[in-house]
């Protein structure tokens, strides 16, 4: 999670993002630092949270079993 401005409207919200990237699940690029005091009071990005919910409830991807020598 990382605080940044909301995609539409500019309000400060918490976004979901992977490590070592500046792009959130909703596609917002977070380039600037955010004041920690303001971030404590921020809500959550509804788009990021909806996408995160879909990822967490999706069935696992089953890949082919690894080849083994017997």
Tab-separated table of N, CA and C in Angstrom:
chain	number	residue	atom	x	y	z
A	1	UNK	N	0.850	-1.169	0.000
A	1	UNK	CA	0.000	0.000	0.000
A	1	UNK	C	0.899	1.235	0.000
A	2	UNK	N	0.436	2.246	-0.704
A	2	UNK	CA	1.180	3.491	-0.774
A	2	UNK	C	0.182	4.632	-0.933
A	3	UNK	N	0.379	5.698	-0.196
A	3	UNK	CA	-0.523	6.843	-0.275
A	3	UNK	C	-0.174	7.706	-1.483
A	4	UNK	N	-1.214	8.193	-2.128
A	4	UNK	CA	-1.049	9.084	-3.270
A	4	UNK	C	-2.383	9.692	-3.629
A	5	UNK	N	-2.373	10.572	-4.592
A	5	UNK	CA	-3.617	11.225	-4.973
A	5	UNK	C	-4.510	10.262	-5.742
A	6	UNK	N	-5.804	10.469	-5.592
A	6	UNK	CA	-6.788	9.653	-6.285
A	6	UNK	C	-6.754	9.970	-7.767
A	7	UNK	N	-7.037	8.987	-8.566
A	7	UNK	CA	-6.971	9.148	-10.017
A	7	UNK	C	-7.859	10.292	-10.506
A	8	UNK	N	-9.092	10.305	-10.063
A	8	UNK	CA	-10.030	11.357	-10.459
A	8	UNK	C	-10.424	12.137	-9.214
A	9	UNK	N	-10.052	13.368	-9.130
A	9	UNK	CA	-10.467	14.194	-8.013
A	9	UNK	C	-9.337	14.725	-7.165
A	10	UNK	N	-8.220	14.041	-7.140
A	10	UNK	CA	-7.066	14.545	-6.426
A	10	UNK	C	-7.057	14.357	-4.925
A	11	UNK	N	-8.045	13.642	-4.353
A	11	UNK	CA	-8.041	13.394	-2.912
A	11	UNK	C	-6.936	12.395	-2.585
A	12	UNK	N	-6.399	12.485	-1.389
A	12	UNK	CA	-5.348	11.577	-0.950
A	12	UNK	C	-5.974	10.251	-0.525
A	13	UNK	N	-5.496	9.145	-1.097
A	13	UNK	CA	-6.000	7.806	-0.784
A	13	UNK	C	-4.833	6.822	-0.718
A	14	UNK	N	-5.108	5.646	-0.173
A	14	UNK	CA	-4.136	4.550	-0.171
A	14	UNK	C	-4.379	3.686	-1.390
A	15	UNK	N	-3.317	3.429	-2.143
A	15	UNK	CA	-3.362	2.597	-3.337
A	15	UNK	C	-2.673	1.260	-3.052
A	16	UNK	N	-3.047	0.231	-3.805
A	16	UNK	CA	-2.381	-1.072	-3.738
A	16	UNK	C	-1.353	-1.113	-4.860
A	17	UNK	N	-0.133	-1.534	-4.521
A	17	UNK	CA	0.899	-1.623	-5.544
A	17	UNK	C	1.919	-2.688	-5.184
A	18	UNK	N	2.578	-3.210	-6.181
A	18	UNK	CA	3.637	-4.195	-5.973
A	18	UNK	C	4.913	-3.484	-5.556
A	19	UNK	N	5.816	-4.241	-4.957
A	19	UNK	CA	7.108	-3.678	-4.570
A	19	UNK	C	7.890	-3.275	-5.811
A	20	UNK	N	8.743	-2.291	-5.650
A	20	UNK	CA	9.670	-1.844	-6.699
A	20	UNK	C	8.981	-1.356	-7.964
A	21	UNK	N	7.834	-0.732	-7.817
A	21	UNK	CA	7.151	-0.140	-8.952
A	21	UNK	C	6.508	1.164	-8.509
A	22	UNK	N	6.219	2.028	-9.437
A	22	UNK	CA	5.559	3.294	-9.121
A	22	UNK	C	4.141	3.315	-9.667
A	23	UNK	N	3.653	2.166	-10.184
A	23	UNK	CA	2.316	2.105	-10.757
A	23	UNK	C	1.427	1.241	-9.861
A	24	UNK	N	0.235	1.732	-9.564
A	24	UNK	CA	-0.704	1.044	-8.691
A	24	UNK	C	-1.602	0.098	-9.490
A	25	UNK	N	-2.415	-0.699	-8.784
A	25	UNK	CA	-3.349	-1.594	-9.474
A	25	UNK	C	-4.316	-0.836	-10.364
A	26	UNK	N	-4.700	0.368	-9.951
A	26	UNK	CA	-5.646	1.143	-10.749
A	26	UNK	C	-4.970	1.890	-11.892
A	27	UNK	N	-3.639	1.791	-11.988
A	27	UNK	CA	-2.911	2.425	-13.082
A	27	UNK	C	-2.383	3.814	-12.778
A	28	UNK	N	-2.549	4.274	-11.550
A	28	UNK	CA	-2.035	5.585	-11.171
A	28	UNK	C	-0.537	5.493	-10.935
A	29	UNK	N	0.218	6.441	-11.477
A	29	UNK	CA	1.658	6.497	-11.255
A	29	UNK	C	1.914	7.419	-10.065
A	30	UNK	N	2.595	6.876	-9.052
A	30	UNK	CA	2.898	7.656	-7.852
A	30	UNK	C	4.339	8.132	-7.939
A	31	UNK	N	4.503	9.410	-8.211
A	31	UNK	CA	5.838	9.967	-8.411
A	31	UNK	C	6.318	10.839	-7.259
A	32	UNK	N	5.405	11.365	-6.473
A	32	UNK	CA	5.841	12.338	-5.471
A	32	UNK	C	5.598	11.829	-4.061
A	33	UNK	N	6.353	12.389	-3.125
A	33	UNK	CA	6.222	12.039	-1.721
A	33	UNK	C	4.931	12.619	-1.150
A	34	UNK	N	4.355	11.912	-0.186
A	34	UNK	CA	3.120	12.357	0.454
A	34	UNK	C	3.401	12.584	1.926
A	35	UNK	N	2.850	13.652	2.482
A	35	UNK	CA	3.001	13.973	3.900
A	35	UNK	C	2.383	12.861	4.743
A	36	UNK	N	3.156	12.301	5.676
A	36	UNK	CA	2.704	11.182	6.498
A	36	UNK	C	1.493	11.490	7.354
A	37	UNK	N	1.379	12.714	7.861
A	37	UNK	CA	0.239	13.080	8.698
A	37	UNK	C	-1.051	13.023	7.890
A	38	UNK	N	-1.024	13.547	6.683
A	38	UNK	CA	-2.209	13.504	5.825
A	38	UNK	C	-2.535	12.074	5.399
A	39	UNK	N	-1.518	11.252	5.194
A	39	UNK	CA	-1.744	9.878	4.763
A	39	UNK	C	-2.463	9.073	5.837
A	40	UNK	N	-2.229	9.386	7.094
A	40	UNK	CA	-2.891	8.661	8.188
A	40	UNK	C	-4.397	8.797	8.114
A	41	UNK	N	-4.876	9.889	7.581
A	41	UNK	CA	-6.315	10.159	7.520
A	41	UNK	C	-6.943	9.785	6.177
A	42	UNK	N	-6.130	9.306	5.248
A	42	UNK	CA	-6.614	9.028	3.896
A	42	UNK	C	-7.461	7.760	3.857
A	43	UNK	N	-8.396	7.746	2.926
A	43	UNK	CA	-9.203	6.551	2.695
A	43	UNK	C	-8.471	5.605	1.761
A	44	UNK	N	-9.199	4.701	1.149
A	44	UNK	CA	-8.608	3.740	0.222
A	44	UNK	C	-9.132	3.979	-1.183
A	45	UNK	N	-8.286	3.738	-2.167
A	45	UNK	CA	-8.677	3.841	-3.571
A	45	UNK	C	-9.680	2.723	-3.860
A	46	UNK	N	-10.887	3.083	-4.236
A	46	UNK	CA	-11.927	2.074	-4.457
A	46	UNK	C	-11.596	1.165	-5.641
A	47	UNK	N	-10.953	1.689	-6.664
A	47	UNK	CA	-10.583	0.861	-7.815
A	47	UNK	C	-9.509	-0.149	-7.440
A	48	UNK	N	-8.468	0.293	-6.718
A	48	UNK	CA	-7.426	-0.625	-6.270
A	48	UNK	C	-8.018	-1.715	-5.382
A	49	UNK	N	-8.887	-1.329	-4.471
A	49	UNK	CA	-9.458	-2.307	-3.547
A	49	UNK	C	-10.341	-3.315	-4.284
A	50	UNK	N	-11.096	-2.872	-5.269
A	50	UNK	CA	-11.947	-3.782	-6.043
A	50	UNK	C	-11.088	-4.771	-6.830
A	51	UNK	N	-10.029	-4.280	-7.462
A	51	UNK	CA	-9.136	-5.157	-8.219
A	51	UNK	C	-8.399	-6.131	-7.302
A	52	UNK	N	-7.985	-5.662	-6.140
A	52	UNK	CA	-7.305	-6.518	-5.170
A	52	UNK	C	-8.260	-7.621	-4.699
A	53	UNK	N	-9.511	-7.268	-4.449
A	53	UNK	CA	-10.512	-8.256	-4.050
A	53	UNK	C	-10.701	-9.327	-5.107
A	54	UNK	N	-10.732	-8.924	-6.372
A	54	UNK	CA	-10.861	-9.897	-7.461
A	54	UNK	C	-9.649	-10.822	-7.521
A	55	UNK	N	-8.458	-10.263	-7.329
A	55	UNK	CA	-7.245	-11.085	-7.346
A	55	UNK	C	-7.241	-12.099	-6.200
A	56	UNK	N	-7.705	-11.676	-5.037
A	56	UNK	CA	-7.686	-12.554	-3.869
A	56	UNK	C	-8.743	-13.649	-3.936
A	57	UNK	N	-9.811	-13.444	-4.681
A	57	UNK	CA	-10.878	-14.443	-4.758
A	57	UNK	C	-10.825	-15.274	-6.035
A	58	UNK	N	-9.906	-14.960	-6.920
A	58	UNK	CA	-9.766	-15.722	-8.168
A	58	UNK	C	-9.197	-17.104	-7.863
A	59	UNK	N	-9.631	-18.111	-8.608
A	59	UNK	CA	-9.056	-19.438	-8.398
A	59	UNK	C	-7.574	-19.428	-8.741
A	60	UNK	N	-6.800	-20.272	-8.061
A	60	UNK	CA	-5.359	-20.292	-8.336
A	60	UNK	C	-5.084	-20.799	-9.747
A	61	UNK	N	-4.027	-20.284	-10.310
A	61	UNK	CA	-3.603	-20.728	-11.633
A	61	UNK	C	-2.814	-22.011	-11.437
A	62	UNK	N	-3.247	-23.058	-12.099
A	62	UNK	CA	-2.569	-24.345	-11.979
A	62	UNK	C	-1.701	-24.530	-13.209
A	63	UNK	N	-0.408	-24.666	-12.974
A	63	UNK	CA	0.506	-24.870	-14.102
A	63	UNK	C	0.793	-26.354	-14.245
A	64	UNK	N	1.372	-26.719	-15.355
A	64	UNK	CA	1.716	-28.111	-15.607
A	64	UNK	C	2.759	-28.552	-14.587
A	65	UNK	N	2.690	-29.790	-14.124
A	65	UNK	CA	3.673	-30.258	-13.152
A	65	UNK	C	5.075	-30.225	-13.746
A	66	UNK	N	6.027	-29.968	-12.889
A	66	UNK	CA	7.425	-29.908	-13.330
A	66	UNK	C	7.879	-31.294	-13.784
A	67	UNK	N	8.686	-31.311	-14.808
A	67	UNK	CA	9.214	-32.584	-15.298
A	67	UNK	C	10.187	-33.145	-14.266
A	68	UNK	N	10.065	-34.417	-14.000
A	68	UNK	CA	10.979	-35.065	-13.055
A	68	UNK	C	11.589	-36.303	-13.685
A	69	UNK	N	12.770	-36.613	-13.305
A	69	UNK	CA	13.446	-37.827	-13.783
A	69	UNK	C	13.185	-38.936	-12.780
A	70	UNK	N	12.657	-40.051	-13.256
A	70	UNK	CA	12.440	-41.206	-12.382
A	70	UNK	C	13.205	-42.388	-12.883
